[in-house]
Amino acid sequence: MSSANVRVPAKINLCLGVGPVRDDGYHPLATVYQAVDLHDEVRAAVRDDDRITVTVHTDLDARSEIAVVPEDDDNLAVKAARLLRERTGVSAGADLAIRKVIPVAGGMAGGSADAAAALVACNDAWGTGLSRAELEELAAQLGSDVPFLLHGGNAIGGGRGETVSPVLARGSYHWVFAMADHGLSTKAVFAEFDRINAGAQVPDPVVPDALLSALRAGDAVALGQALSNDLTEAALSLRPELADTLAIGIEAGALGAILSGSGPTALFLASDEQNSLDIAFALSSAASCADVVQSRGPVAGARLI
Ligand code: ATP
């Protein structure tokens, strides 16, 4: 029976500019994505019948919210497989098995990553042969972050995040991620953003020039200073203790600190391996932080293994 395994990274947003809410309820975004070395794996095995099933496995016992990853048709990986099947007219089903490492509801797009991985895995296992560009079209229908997770590396995201264009970038960066013990709903953070900005003139979002030139130069110090996230105030309003997490990392010598997307994961840019260890050590005893992970970026997008 044919099967395929895919490895897919988490994403971080080096900047996240958020514009005024649109009539369709989405916010225009201007972001620079980076794919980082924290991976889920998705295996697709072809079934004899037309059912699409999913199971989720994790070693992350400490993070109890793993229970909220649906093991039914609501799972984004299942939605991706169904969309590919509709698009190609294939009749087979698949058993999807997800090995989950990316934190759930952590602002690192774990669900979108699994959707991107399921597209690549099913395209291979079913032999549907869609090109990368064709998969990217389907990805955009599945969610804002899905096209980037096929792409990987660094990229500028526009629209509501789904239009991905290349960015000139150099260097490999050391990151430390501080995970919180409860996820934060992306929807709730955007609602808080709208509440805070009610009546205000929210400007159209832009990617800061300073961030693009730091990436072009591969300058970690300049990148640390240019990190930005327009959702910070909204996320801190819902989770004030995250301000302590950010402060602890900066005190330990991080070049920069921001929340990842809508949070609650906090990101710290380290100057080197030793600095990364120092930051991780300082955060590991912080009450506001449930788990600490050292990582590197950029890495490739969803790939067969
Ligand atoms: P983003 O950064 O894209 O805003 P996030 O990283 O904060 O998202 P996810 O981990 O993608 O959040 O999960 C958000 C919700 O999506 C979960 O609470 C869960 O109910 C649902 N979900 C559906 N499929 C998956 C999946 N395969 N993995 C994780 N969550 C999933």
XYZ file of C-alpha atoms and ligand atoms in Angstrom:
336
model
C 0.000 0.000 0.000
C 1.443 3.366 -1.028
C 2.404 5.906 1.643
C 4.418 9.128 1.996
C 6.061 10.936 4.918
C 6.471 14.700 5.056
C 8.377 16.929 7.444
C 7.058 20.468 7.878
C 8.465 23.388 9.891
C 6.825 25.927 12.205
C 6.816 29.573 11.176
C 7.656 32.744 12.994
C 6.837 36.304 11.939
C 9.870 38.595 12.099
C 7.456 41.487 11.720
C 3.684 41.474 11.734
C 1.972 44.617 10.507
C -1.817 44.506 10.937
C -4.155 46.845 9.062
C -7.786 47.840 9.617
C -10.343 45.000 9.575
C -11.773 44.395 6.054
C -15.437 43.890 5.143
C -14.848 40.103 4.967
C -13.633 40.124 8.600
C -9.951 39.563 7.737
C -7.169 42.031 8.498
C -4.646 42.946 5.811
C -1.210 41.794 6.964
C 2.347 42.762 6.019
C 4.743 40.212 7.403
C 8.109 38.554 6.932
C 7.893 34.854 7.640
C 10.801 32.636 8.617
C 10.519 28.825 8.759
C 12.261 27.414 11.841
C 13.725 24.117 12.932
C 10.751 22.796 14.897
C 8.963 20.196 12.804
C 5.750 18.191 12.669
C 5.627 15.041 10.536
C 2.629 13.879 8.558
C 2.356 10.396 7.049
C -0.320 9.609 4.466
C -1.140 5.947 3.753
C -3.577 5.143 0.950
C -6.739 3.262 1.996
C -8.776 0.723 0.023
C -11.971 2.678 0.680
C -12.654 6.421 0.392
C -12.386 7.359 4.090
C -9.887 9.978 5.280
C -8.876 9.416 8.899
C -6.392 11.202 11.170
C -4.502 10.325 14.348
C -2.302 12.730 16.325
C 0.725 11.547 18.339
C 2.847 13.712 20.579
C 5.628 13.452 23.142
C 4.613 16.817 24.555
C 2.933 15.492 27.703
C 3.529 18.758 29.515
C 1.326 20.676 27.123
C -2.149 19.485 27.932
C -3.837 21.536 25.214
C -2.710 18.884 22.740
C -6.162 17.449 23.508
C -7.728 20.242 21.465
C -6.198 19.034 18.192
C -9.224 17.480 16.500
C -8.943 13.862 15.319
C -11.814 14.219 12.860
C -12.828 16.212 9.773
C -12.035 19.499 11.582
C -8.331 18.697 11.506
C -6.689 20.995 8.959
C -4.705 18.075 7.532
C -7.974 16.274 6.710
C -9.369 19.455 5.129
C -6.231 19.662 2.977
C -6.537 16.024 1.857
C -10.225 16.524 0.996
C -9.479 19.674 -1.013
C -6.741 17.871 -2.989
C -9.126 15.000 -3.654
C -11.862 17.354 -4.917
C -9.380 19.181 -7.132
C -7.932 16.013 -8.695
C -10.965 13.717 -8.702
C -9.018 10.870 -7.078
C -11.293 8.301 -5.408
C -8.972 6.740 -2.803
C -8.988 7.563 0.909
C -6.026 7.993 3.261
C -4.971 7.415 6.856
C -3.110 10.511 8.061
C -0.806 10.204 11.083
C 0.523 13.441 12.577
C 3.556 13.532 14.871
C 3.061 16.843 16.652
C 6.013 18.851 17.913
C 4.884 22.389 17.006
C 3.023 23.891 19.987
C -0.748 24.014 19.582
C -2.328 27.493 19.407
C 1.138 28.933 19.999
C 1.197 31.421 17.106
C 3.548 29.120 15.154
C 0.965 27.888 12.637
C 1.064 24.214 13.611
C -2.353 23.478 12.115
C -1.431 25.227 8.861
C 1.864 23.317 8.818
C -0.016 20.000 9.014
C -2.297 21.133 6.183
C 0.726 21.964 3.997
C 2.319 18.612 4.876
C -0.900 16.700 4.115
C -1.078 18.312 0.656
C 2.472 17.178 -0.156
C 2.047 13.713 1.416
C -1.290 12.922 -0.269
C -0.112 14.323 -3.613
C 2.715 11.782 -3.461
C 0.816 8.819 -1.965
C -2.154 9.212 -4.351
C 0.148 9.912 -7.306
C -1.917 12.990 -8.206
C 1.190 14.786 -9.476
C 0.176 18.413 -8.864
C 3.049 20.874 -9.310
C 4.338 22.989 -6.418
C 2.526 26.028 -7.915
C -0.758 24.080 -8.107
C -0.349 22.951 -4.490
C 0.260 26.587 -3.490
C -3.110 27.561 -5.008
C -4.860 24.939 -2.881
C -2.816 26.007 0.141
C -4.109 29.593 -0.121
C -7.686 28.284 0.054
C -6.881 26.391 3.268
C -5.497 29.266 5.346
C -3.300 32.350 5.431
C -0.097 30.618 6.572
C -0.384 27.423 4.502
C 1.317 28.691 1.296
C 4.356 29.871 3.281
C 4.726 26.479 4.970
C 5.030 24.848 1.539
C 7.576 27.500 0.585
C 9.767 27.714 3.725
C 12.931 29.842 4.086
C 12.169 33.545 4.459
C 9.342 35.277 2.594
C 7.210 38.394 2.606
C 3.528 37.679 3.247
C 0.796 40.040 2.019
C -2.994 39.946 1.607
C -4.187 38.165 4.747
C -0.794 36.374 4.769
C -1.483 33.992 1.883
C 0.409 35.847 -0.881
C 4.040 34.837 -0.487
C 6.915 36.536 -2.284
C 10.633 35.909 -1.967
C 12.865 38.095 0.166
C 16.600 38.547 -0.177
C 18.102 37.151 2.978
C 21.404 35.905 4.319
C 22.481 34.134 7.432
C 21.227 31.535 9.837
C 19.747 32.745 13.116
C 19.661 31.315 16.644
C 16.215 31.463 18.238
C 14.874 30.629 21.659
C 11.129 29.983 21.998
C 9.331 30.313 25.312
C 6.114 28.312 25.248
C 3.222 29.220 27.527
C 1.192 26.551 29.283
C -2.088 27.552 27.570
C -2.642 28.439 23.924
C -4.093 31.789 22.892
C -6.830 31.904 20.255
C -5.771 33.836 17.144
C -9.386 34.965 16.738
C -9.534 36.318 20.302
C -6.298 38.306 19.829
C -7.569 39.916 16.592
C -10.877 40.728 18.348
C -8.888 42.422 21.138
C -6.863 44.308 18.492
C -10.167 45.604 17.022
C -11.458 46.537 20.479
C -8.289 48.489 21.328
C -8.299 50.261 17.950
C -12.055 50.951 17.760
C -12.534 54.478 16.430
C -8.809 54.888 15.644
C -7.403 55.292 12.128
C -5.373 52.062 11.697
C -2.800 52.645 8.909
C -2.194 50.143 6.099
C 0.467 47.670 7.254
C 4.015 47.771 5.882
C 7.166 45.682 6.253
C 9.798 47.943 7.884
C 12.754 48.801 5.613
C 15.128 48.296 8.559
C 14.061 44.657 8.817
C 14.573 43.982 5.110
C 18.030 45.561 5.119
C 19.023 43.608 8.258
C 18.034 40.361 6.485
C 19.812 41.369 3.270
C 22.985 42.022 5.275
C 22.602 38.953 7.514
C 23.003 41.343 10.474
C 21.563 39.673 13.610
C 21.999 42.774 15.809
C 20.039 44.961 13.369
C 17.450 42.204 12.936
C 16.970 42.017 16.710
C 16.227 45.733 16.814
C 13.871 45.585 13.833
C 11.617 42.743 15.099
C 8.046 44.034 15.464
C 4.531 42.786 16.046
C 1.369 44.924 15.902
C -0.542 42.289 17.901
C 1.671 42.745 20.978
C -0.619 45.142 22.821
C -3.682 42.958 22.194
C -1.933 39.729 23.241
C -0.462 41.354 26.382
C -3.862 42.737 27.256
C -5.191 39.135 27.303
C -2.028 37.663 28.905
C -0.220 40.364 30.933
C 2.314 37.815 32.287
C 3.860 37.515 28.813
C 5.481 40.920 29.415
C 7.578 39.225 32.155
C 8.627 36.463 29.754
C 9.795 39.046 27.181
C 11.684 41.032 29.840
C 13.514 37.955 31.192
C 14.883 37.080 27.739
C 16.050 40.643 27.073
C 17.734 40.757 30.474
C 19.547 37.517 29.598
C 21.073 39.276 26.581
C 18.683 38.560 23.687
C 19.222 40.786 20.632
C 15.464 41.165 20.343
C 12.226 39.714 21.698
C 8.674 39.584 20.336
C 5.572 37.445 20.522
C 5.182 34.916 17.734
C 2.168 35.930 15.612
C -0.814 36.172 17.940
C 1.199 34.579 20.785
C 1.493 33.261 23.410
C 4.873 31.803 22.295
C 7.626 34.404 22.819
C 10.639 34.557 20.450
C 14.152 35.617 21.373
C 16.937 36.228 18.874
C 20.304 35.120 20.256
C 23.723 36.244 19.035
C 25.236 32.739 19.113
C 24.914 29.285 20.660
C 26.209 30.394 24.079
C 23.835 33.366 24.218
C 20.996 31.041 23.186
C 21.857 28.718 26.106
C 21.970 31.672 28.540
C 18.537 32.887 27.412
C 17.068 29.377 27.560
C 18.471 28.905 31.064
C 17.033 32.212 32.334
C 13.612 31.420 30.851
C 13.498 27.866 32.143
C 12.996 29.085 35.700
C 10.399 31.753 34.776
C 6.925 31.101 36.166
C 5.342 32.559 33.028
C 7.033 30.023 30.765
C 6.072 26.312 30.536
C 8.765 25.087 28.158
C 11.825 26.442 26.340
C 13.114 25.348 22.932
C 16.300 26.402 21.139
C 15.993 26.472 17.375
C 17.537 27.737 14.131
C 16.108 29.375 11.046
C 15.558 29.582 8.180
C 14.835 25.992 7.097
C 13.033 24.459 4.083
C 9.242 24.156 3.806
C 7.165 20.923 3.672
C 9.320 18.148 2.147
C 9.015 14.413 1.558
C 11.355 12.404 3.791
P -1.558 30.587 13.723
O -0.124 30.856 14.095
O -1.716 30.069 12.296
O -2.500 31.669 14.050
P -1.586 28.804 15.946
O -0.234 28.246 15.810
O -1.797 29.828 16.999
O -2.086 29.345 14.562
P -2.613 26.145 15.654
O -1.674 25.290 16.433
O -2.495 26.143 14.189
O -2.604 27.632 16.205
O -4.057 25.660 16.106
C -5.173 26.480 16.181
C -6.414 25.575 16.344
O -6.603 24.852 15.123
C -6.245 24.501 17.403
O -6.719 24.936 18.639
C -7.066 23.338 16.878
O -8.358 23.328 17.417
C -7.195 23.588 15.385
N -6.509 22.575 14.554
C -7.031 21.940 13.491
N -6.155 21.091 12.941
C -5.025 21.180 13.664
C -3.753 20.540 13.578
N -3.480 19.637 12.637
N -2.813 20.900 14.475
C -3.095 21.843 15.407
N -4.277 22.441 15.553
C -5.245 22.130 14.689
